[in-house]
CSV table of C-alpha atoms in Angstrom, one decimal:
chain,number,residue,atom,x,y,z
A,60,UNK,CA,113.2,137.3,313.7
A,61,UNK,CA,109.6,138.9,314.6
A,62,UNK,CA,111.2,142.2,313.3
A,63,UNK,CA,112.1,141.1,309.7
A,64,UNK,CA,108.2,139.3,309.8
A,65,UNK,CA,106.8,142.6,310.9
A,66,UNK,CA,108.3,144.1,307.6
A,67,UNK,CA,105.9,141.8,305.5
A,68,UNK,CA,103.0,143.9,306.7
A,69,UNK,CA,104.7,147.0,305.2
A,70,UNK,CA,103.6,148.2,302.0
A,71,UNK,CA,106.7,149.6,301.4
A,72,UNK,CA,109.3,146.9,302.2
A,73,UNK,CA,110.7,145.8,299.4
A,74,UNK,CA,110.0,141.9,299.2
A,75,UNK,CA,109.2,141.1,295.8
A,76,UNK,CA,111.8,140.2,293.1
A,77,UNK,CA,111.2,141.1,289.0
A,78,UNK,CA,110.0,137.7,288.8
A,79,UNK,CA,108.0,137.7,291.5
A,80,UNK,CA,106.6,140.8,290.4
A,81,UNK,CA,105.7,140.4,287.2
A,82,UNK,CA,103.9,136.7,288.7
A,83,UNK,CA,101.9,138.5,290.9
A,84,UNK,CA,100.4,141.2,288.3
A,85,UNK,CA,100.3,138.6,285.1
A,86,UNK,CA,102.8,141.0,283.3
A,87,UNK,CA,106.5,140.1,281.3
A,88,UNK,CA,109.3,141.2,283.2
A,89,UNK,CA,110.1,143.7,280.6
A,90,UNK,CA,106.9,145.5,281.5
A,91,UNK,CA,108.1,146.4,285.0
A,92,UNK,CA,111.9,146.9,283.5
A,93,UNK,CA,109.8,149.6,281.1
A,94,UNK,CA,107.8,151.1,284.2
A,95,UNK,CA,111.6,151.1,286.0
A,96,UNK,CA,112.6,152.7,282.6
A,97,UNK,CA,110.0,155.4,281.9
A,98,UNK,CA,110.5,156.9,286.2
A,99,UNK,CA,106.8,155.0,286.7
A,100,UNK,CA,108.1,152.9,289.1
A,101,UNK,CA,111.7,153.1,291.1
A,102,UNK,CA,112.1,149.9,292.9
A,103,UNK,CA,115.0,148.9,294.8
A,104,UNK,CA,118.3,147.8,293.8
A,105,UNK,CA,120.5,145.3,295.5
A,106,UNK,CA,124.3,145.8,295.9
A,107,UNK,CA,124.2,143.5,292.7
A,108,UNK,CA,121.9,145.5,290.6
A,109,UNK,CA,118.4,143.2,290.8
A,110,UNK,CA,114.9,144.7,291.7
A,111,UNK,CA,112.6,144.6,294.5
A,112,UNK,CA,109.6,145.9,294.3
A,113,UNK,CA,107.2,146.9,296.9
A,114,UNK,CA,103.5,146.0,297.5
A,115,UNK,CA,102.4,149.9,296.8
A,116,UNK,CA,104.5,149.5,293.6
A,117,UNK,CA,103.0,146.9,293.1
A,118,UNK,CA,99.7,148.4,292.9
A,119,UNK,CA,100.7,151.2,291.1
A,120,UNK,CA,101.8,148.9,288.0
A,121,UNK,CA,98.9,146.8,288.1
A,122,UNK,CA,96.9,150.0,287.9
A,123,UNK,CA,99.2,151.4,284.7
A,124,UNK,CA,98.9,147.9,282.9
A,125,UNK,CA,94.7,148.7,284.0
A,126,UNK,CA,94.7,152.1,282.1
A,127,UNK,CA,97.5,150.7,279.5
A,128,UNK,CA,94.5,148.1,278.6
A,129,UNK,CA,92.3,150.7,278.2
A,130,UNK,CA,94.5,152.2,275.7
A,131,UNK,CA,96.0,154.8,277.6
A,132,UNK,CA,99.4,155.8,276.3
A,133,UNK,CA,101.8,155.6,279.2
A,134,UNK,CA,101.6,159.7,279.4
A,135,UNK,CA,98.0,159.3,280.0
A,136,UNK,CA,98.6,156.8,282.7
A,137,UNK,CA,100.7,158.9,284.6
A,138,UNK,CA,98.8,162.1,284.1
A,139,UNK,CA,95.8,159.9,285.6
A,140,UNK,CA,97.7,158.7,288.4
A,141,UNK,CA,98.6,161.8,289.7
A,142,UNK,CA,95.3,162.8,289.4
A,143,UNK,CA,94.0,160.3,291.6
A,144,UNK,CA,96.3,160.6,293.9
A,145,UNK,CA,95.9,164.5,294.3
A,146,UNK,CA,91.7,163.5,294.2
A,147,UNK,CA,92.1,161.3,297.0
A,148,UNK,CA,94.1,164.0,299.2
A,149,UNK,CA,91.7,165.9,298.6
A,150,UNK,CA,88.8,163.7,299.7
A,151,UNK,CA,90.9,163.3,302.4
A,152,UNK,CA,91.2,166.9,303.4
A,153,UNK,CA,87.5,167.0,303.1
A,154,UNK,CA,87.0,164.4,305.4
A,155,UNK,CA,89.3,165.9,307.7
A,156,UNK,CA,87.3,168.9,307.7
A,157,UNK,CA,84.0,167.7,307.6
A,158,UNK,CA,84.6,165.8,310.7
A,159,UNK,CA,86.3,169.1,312.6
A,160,UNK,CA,83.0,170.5,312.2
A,161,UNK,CA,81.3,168.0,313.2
A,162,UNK,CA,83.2,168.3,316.8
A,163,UNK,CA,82.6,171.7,317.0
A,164,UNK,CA,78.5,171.6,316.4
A,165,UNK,CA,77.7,168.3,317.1
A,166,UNK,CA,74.1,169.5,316.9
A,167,UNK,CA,74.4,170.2,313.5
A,168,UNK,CA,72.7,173.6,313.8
């Protein structure tokens, strides 16, 4: 039983139903069919066909609906997206390397 409670903590485990999906964000159903629709958003299907969604998806619609309310066309959204995503690997790189330096003059000279 502790295993399937330890998949809870995953941002990736699939755990929330259409319903409870579009609950949790404040959103219609049909918006995260649209999202399933448009590639935004793949979550995953049961043998029977119904969606479950997964906390990172999750957070990726909320932030689509974010930039949707802005008046973003859906385009946009994803063309912003991926640009945050490819900012924070970068800041993340940078950070990588900023702290390899830092090992190897820890003097800062």
């Amino acid at each position: 039983m502790n295993g399937r409670l330890d998949d809870l903590d995953d941002p990736d485990y699939p755990a929330y139903t259409t319903g409870r999906a579009a609950e949790a964000l404040g959103v219609r159903q049909a918006f995260l069919r649209s999202l399933d629709a448009a590639g935004v958003v793949r979550p995953r299907r049961t043998a029977g066909g119904r969606r479950h969604y997964t906390r990172r998806q999750l957070a990726l619609a909320a932030r689509v609906r974010e930039l949707l309310d802005q008046g973003c066309t859906l385009a946009a959204a994803r063309r912003i997206l991926a640009l945050e995503d490819d900012l924070a690997a970068e800041r993340a790189l940078t950070a990588r390397l900023h702290a390899r330096l830092a090992r190897q003059d820890p003097d800062g000279s």
